mmCIF file of C-alpha atoms in Angstrom:
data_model
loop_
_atom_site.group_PDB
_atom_site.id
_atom_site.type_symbol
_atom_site.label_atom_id
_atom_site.label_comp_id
_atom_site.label_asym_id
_atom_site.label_seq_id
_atom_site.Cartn_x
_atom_site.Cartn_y
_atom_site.Cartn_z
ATOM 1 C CA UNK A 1 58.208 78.067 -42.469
ATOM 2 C CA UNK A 2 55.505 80.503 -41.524
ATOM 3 C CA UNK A 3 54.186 77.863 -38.732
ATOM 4 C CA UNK A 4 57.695 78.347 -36.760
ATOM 5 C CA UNK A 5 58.017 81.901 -37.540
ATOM 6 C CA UNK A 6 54.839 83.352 -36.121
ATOM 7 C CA UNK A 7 55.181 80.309 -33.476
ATOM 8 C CA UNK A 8 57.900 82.540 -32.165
ATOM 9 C CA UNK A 9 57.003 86.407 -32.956
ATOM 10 C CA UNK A 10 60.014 88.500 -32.865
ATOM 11 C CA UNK A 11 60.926 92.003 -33.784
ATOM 12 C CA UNK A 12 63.941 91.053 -35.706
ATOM 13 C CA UNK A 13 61.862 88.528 -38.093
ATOM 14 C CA UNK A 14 59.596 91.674 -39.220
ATOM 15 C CA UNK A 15 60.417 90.346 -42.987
ATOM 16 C CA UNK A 16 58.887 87.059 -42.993
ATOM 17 C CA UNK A 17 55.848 88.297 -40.530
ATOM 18 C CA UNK A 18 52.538 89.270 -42.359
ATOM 19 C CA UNK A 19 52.080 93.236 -43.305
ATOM 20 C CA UNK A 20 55.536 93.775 -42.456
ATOM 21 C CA UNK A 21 58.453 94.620 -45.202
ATOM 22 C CA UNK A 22 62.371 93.517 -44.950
ATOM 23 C CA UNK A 23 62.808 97.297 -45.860
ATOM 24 C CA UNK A 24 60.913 98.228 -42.826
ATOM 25 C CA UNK A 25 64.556 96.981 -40.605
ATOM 26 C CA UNK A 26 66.458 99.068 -42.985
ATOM 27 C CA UNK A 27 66.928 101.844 -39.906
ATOM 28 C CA UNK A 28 67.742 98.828 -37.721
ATOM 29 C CA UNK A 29 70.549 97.491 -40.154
ATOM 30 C CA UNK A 30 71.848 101.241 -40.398
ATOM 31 C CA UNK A 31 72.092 101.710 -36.150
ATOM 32 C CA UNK A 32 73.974 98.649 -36.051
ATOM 33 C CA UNK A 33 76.507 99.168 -38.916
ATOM 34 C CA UNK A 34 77.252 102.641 -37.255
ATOM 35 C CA UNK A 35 77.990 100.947 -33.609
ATOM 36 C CA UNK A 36 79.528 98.364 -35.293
ATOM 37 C CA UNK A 37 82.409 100.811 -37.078
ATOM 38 C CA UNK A 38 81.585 103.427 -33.765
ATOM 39 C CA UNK A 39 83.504 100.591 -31.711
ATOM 40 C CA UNK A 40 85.901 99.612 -34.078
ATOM 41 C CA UNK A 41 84.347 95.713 -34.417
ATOM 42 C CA UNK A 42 83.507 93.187 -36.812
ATOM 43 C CA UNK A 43 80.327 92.665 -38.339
ATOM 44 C CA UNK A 44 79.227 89.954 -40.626
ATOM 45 C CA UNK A 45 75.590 90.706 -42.555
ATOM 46 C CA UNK A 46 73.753 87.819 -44.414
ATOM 47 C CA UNK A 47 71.085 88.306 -46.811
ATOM 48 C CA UNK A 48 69.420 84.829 -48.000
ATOM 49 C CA UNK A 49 66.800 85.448 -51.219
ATOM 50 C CA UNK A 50 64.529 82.554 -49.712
ATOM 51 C CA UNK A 51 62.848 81.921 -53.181
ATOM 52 C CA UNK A 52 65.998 81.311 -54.687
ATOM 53 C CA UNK A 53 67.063 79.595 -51.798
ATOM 54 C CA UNK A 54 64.495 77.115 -51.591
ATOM 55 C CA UNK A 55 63.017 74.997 -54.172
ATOM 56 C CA UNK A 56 59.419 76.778 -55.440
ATOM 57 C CA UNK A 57 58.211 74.015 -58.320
ATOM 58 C CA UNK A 58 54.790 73.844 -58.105
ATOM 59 C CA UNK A 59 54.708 69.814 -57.251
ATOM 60 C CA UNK A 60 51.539 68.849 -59.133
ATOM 61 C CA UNK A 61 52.688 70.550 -61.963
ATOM 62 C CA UNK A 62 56.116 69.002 -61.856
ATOM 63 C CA UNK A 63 53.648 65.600 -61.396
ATOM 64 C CA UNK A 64 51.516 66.431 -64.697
ATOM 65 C CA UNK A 65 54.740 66.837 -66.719
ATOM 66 C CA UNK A 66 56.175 63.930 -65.724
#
């Protein structure tokens, strides 16, 4: 994932870049939630926890229990 990620660098993937925090788009999230009720429209927000989302076994491990 972090091949394809920095492969494309982006502002709005500040998260999943290195030294950046998820927190750090907190003031981002905030200005669009206000413009969002500011002209009356819908807004649909989506957090994913990618360590839940995605399977994190350590694979030789998994192997040596096997």
């Amino acid at each position: 994932m972090k091949d394809c990620v920095d492969a494309q660098p982006r502002d709005q993937l500040a998260g999943l870049r290195k030294d950046t925090l998820c927190t750090d788009q907190i003031p981002t999230l905030r200005i669009i939630v206000e413009q969002s009720i500011e002209w009356n429209s819908s807004l649909y927000i989506n957090f994913i926890d990618y360590v839940k989302a995605f399977d994190s076994v350590n694979r030789s491990t998994q192997w040596k229990l096997l």
